[in-house]
Amino acid sequence: MRTFVILAFLLFDLTLSAATLKVEVNRQGFTGPLEIAVAPRSDGKPPDWAAKKTLAAGKSSASFDLAEGLYFVLASGPQPLQRISAKRNLGANGGTLQLVIPKSKTVLRATLAGEPIIRAEIALTHDELRWRTEVHTDDEGKFAGDLWEPARYIASVWRDRLAAPHRINIWLAADASNIDVPDRHIRGRVLDDDGKPLAGAQISLRSEGAESTLTMRTRSAPDGQFEFFGVREGSHTLAARAATYLDSDAARFELHGASVSKEIDLKLTHGEPRVIRVVDSRGHPIDGASVVTSCNGDVKATSTTNAEGRADVASPRGGSCSVYVLPKEGSIAVERLEGPERLTIRVPEGSSSLRLALKSDAGVAFADLHLLMRIDGKIVPPEIARLFGSRGLSLATNDDGNVSLQRIPPGTYEFWPYRTIAEGQMIFEFASEFEAPISVKVLTGENNATIRFQAR
């Protein structure tokens, strides 16, 4: 007797449900062509216009077959501010979006310390939906034309493309608006180990004003030159980086006055390669941990461990440097770099949490405060703290005056509060010479502390 084994395969036709979005435009007398573009929700990123259709003169509607979800819709005319947009949540039954083109116009002027900026380029990004358009000023420093969507925009102003732009938030309305660029500029060169100009390096400028912090970036020209145009007043931190080089030392300075410029050269060096292995408390390799080399408080190199826990880093020759490790699962480790030997860093278990509440003696919360932190005698510089903040370990108080540190190792944690970049840097430089105003013994498990400051 023969035995047969029969295998049966069931094939399923898996298809996504589609719905129809109909866009109807009330032209209100506008007779030009229209482009209708649709993009899925982008969560703060520039929209990816996956579907577009052009409506000739006299046509006022277009239909799109789409999957269910939230979409951004943009109707555009030939002029740069002939733009009107909306959000639409599309269900299984489809839907209709109606757009009405207004008959409003606007004038936008660009000036430098009150003087017209001739033929300036101004990029305007819609603050909510993130679509972008560009206008150019004429020989009188102004742009005039239709404005279909009065709204808040992020404006980037270039006098020429060789410099980083001036950036400002602006509300465009159906009347005249003016962007007055301050006459403050930062220029310099990026140089390599031999003092030769280095092209293509990325230069970042972080400017801390009275109300906010802004980071701008540009790249060095073939002759190593760079410029930041229309810089705001306040404290500034300038640094450069390029592939195969260590990051430059950060230049920190104040810039004040109605008309001022500053010249700064930044130097990039190659440094010495090092191999670091990162393991957990049981000696197992940690994959995907962030590894940062810092010398005298400046970030010099960043890396990520592989599946074997290995990271290739570099450090300056003879520098006073430390390595900071932040695994994606939590915890933190700090080790000094001593000599050229391979270094194994054992990360303690992140078995603790700390919630700090900073208040006045009257119970008022201290919001928007930064904290310089020392763990078991090892300081985390402000530059490292800002980098770690983007990885979930924030050392800044929220609106309730709270700082929440999750999955940290037990130990003695000390803190110095500060407001500005300059204050934080000064405290870091002298922290080893005096006690911290806040000291908490963090034990395994949850830890909570309320710190009350008395008014002077």
PDB file of C-alpha atoms in Angstrom, residues 21 23-26 34-40 42 47 49 70-77 80-89 97-102 124-133 147-153 171:
ATOM      1  CA  LEU A  21     -11.263  61.603  -1.624  1.00  0.00           C
ATOM      2  CA  VAL A  23     -11.357  67.757  -3.611  1.00  0.00           C
ATOM      3  CA  GLU A  24     -13.591  70.624  -4.728  1.00  0.00           C
ATOM      4  CA  VAL A  25     -12.165  74.120  -5.167  1.00  0.00           C
ATOM      5  CA  ASN A  26     -14.255  77.268  -5.122  1.00  0.00           C
ATOM      6  CA  LEU A  34      -4.274  74.464 -10.200  1.00  0.00           C
ATOM      7  CA  GLU A  35      -2.226  71.568  -8.918  1.00  0.00           C
ATOM      8  CA  ILE A  36      -3.888  69.420  -6.240  1.00  0.00           C
ATOM      9  CA  ALA A  37      -1.455  67.376  -4.150  1.00  0.00           C
ATOM     10  CA  VAL A  38      -2.209  64.808  -1.436  1.00  0.00           C
ATOM     11  CA  ALA A  39       0.189  63.467   1.203  1.00  0.00           C
ATOM     12  CA  PRO A  40      -0.280  61.072   4.134  1.00  0.00           C
ATOM     13  CA  SER A  42       3.807  63.276   8.222  1.00  0.00           C
ATOM     14  CA  PRO A  47       4.862  66.153   3.409  1.00  0.00           C
ATOM     15  CA  TRP A  49       3.160  64.388  -1.954  1.00  0.00           C
ATOM     16  CA  LEU A  70      -5.325  61.225   7.682  1.00  0.00           C
ATOM     17  CA  TYR A  71      -4.119  63.287   4.710  1.00  0.00           C
ATOM     18  CA  PHE A  72      -2.785  66.735   3.947  1.00  0.00           C
ATOM     19  CA  VAL A  73      -4.155  68.404   0.829  1.00  0.00           C
ATOM     20  CA  LEU A  74      -2.510  71.341  -0.960  1.00  0.00           C
ATOM     21  CA  ALA A  75      -3.929  73.378  -3.853  1.00  0.00           C
ATOM     22  CA  SER A  76      -1.307  75.475  -5.664  1.00  0.00           C
ATOM     23  CA  GLY A  77      -1.422  78.174  -8.322  1.00  0.00           C
ATOM     24  CA  PRO A  80       4.523  81.210  -4.764  1.00  0.00           C
ATOM     25  CA  LEU A  81       1.888  82.250  -2.188  1.00  0.00           C
ATOM     26  CA  GLN A  82      -1.033  80.912  -4.186  1.00  0.00           C
ATOM     27  CA  ARG A  83      -1.246  77.998  -1.766  1.00  0.00           C
ATOM     28  CA  ILE A  84      -4.160  76.762   0.318  1.00  0.00           C
ATOM     29  CA  SER A  85      -4.040  73.608   2.426  1.00  0.00           C
ATOM     30  CA  ALA A  86      -6.114  71.490   4.799  1.00  0.00           C
ATOM     31  CA  LYS A  87      -6.200  68.211   6.714  1.00  0.00           C
ATOM     32  CA  ARG A  88      -8.744  65.512   5.976  1.00  0.00           C
ATOM     33  CA  ASN A  89      -9.453  62.266   7.826  1.00  0.00           C
ATOM     34  CA  LEU A  97     -12.960  68.360   0.929  1.00  0.00           C
ATOM     35  CA  GLN A  98     -13.962  71.860  -0.104  1.00  0.00           C
ATOM     36  CA  LEU A  99     -11.341  74.600  -0.500  1.00  0.00           C
ATOM     37  CA  VAL A 100     -12.212  78.271  -1.058  1.00  0.00           C
ATOM     38  CA  ILE A 101      -9.620  80.511  -2.711  1.00  0.00           C
ATOM     39  CA  PRO A 102      -9.643  83.951  -1.059  1.00  0.00           C
ATOM     40  CA  LEU A 124       8.466  79.964   3.827  1.00  0.00           C
ATOM     41  CA  THR A 125       7.448  76.758   5.622  1.00  0.00           C
ATOM     42  CA  HIS A 126       3.868  76.399   6.820  1.00  0.00           C
ATOM     43  CA  ASP A 127       4.166  76.068  10.591  1.00  0.00           C
ATOM     44  CA  GLU A 128       1.473  73.382  10.983  1.00  0.00           C
ATOM     45  CA  LEU A 129       1.396  71.341   7.761  1.00  0.00           C
ATOM     46  CA  ARG A 130       5.100  71.846   6.876  1.00  0.00           C
ATOM     47  CA  TRP A 131       4.719  72.478   3.145  1.00  0.00           C
ATOM     48  CA  ARG A 132       7.254  74.896   1.681  1.00  0.00           C
ATOM     49  CA  THR A 133       7.403  77.650  -0.921  1.00  0.00           C
ATOM     50  CA  LEU A 147      -1.873  85.250  -0.472  1.00  0.00           C
ATOM     51  CA  TRP A 148      -4.288  82.342  -0.291  1.00  0.00           C
ATOM     52  CA  GLU A 149      -3.462  81.162   3.213  1.00  0.00           C
ATOM     53  CA  PRO A 150      -2.793  83.713   5.981  1.00  0.00           C
ATOM     54  CA  ALA A 151      -0.979  81.697   8.653  1.00  0.00           C
ATOM     55  CA  ARG A 152       2.153  81.358  10.739  1.00  0.00           C
ATOM     56  CA  TYR A 153       5.271  80.497   8.709  1.00  0.00           C
ATOM     57  CA  TRP A 171       2.609  85.664  10.522  1.00  0.00           C
TER      58      TRP A 171
END
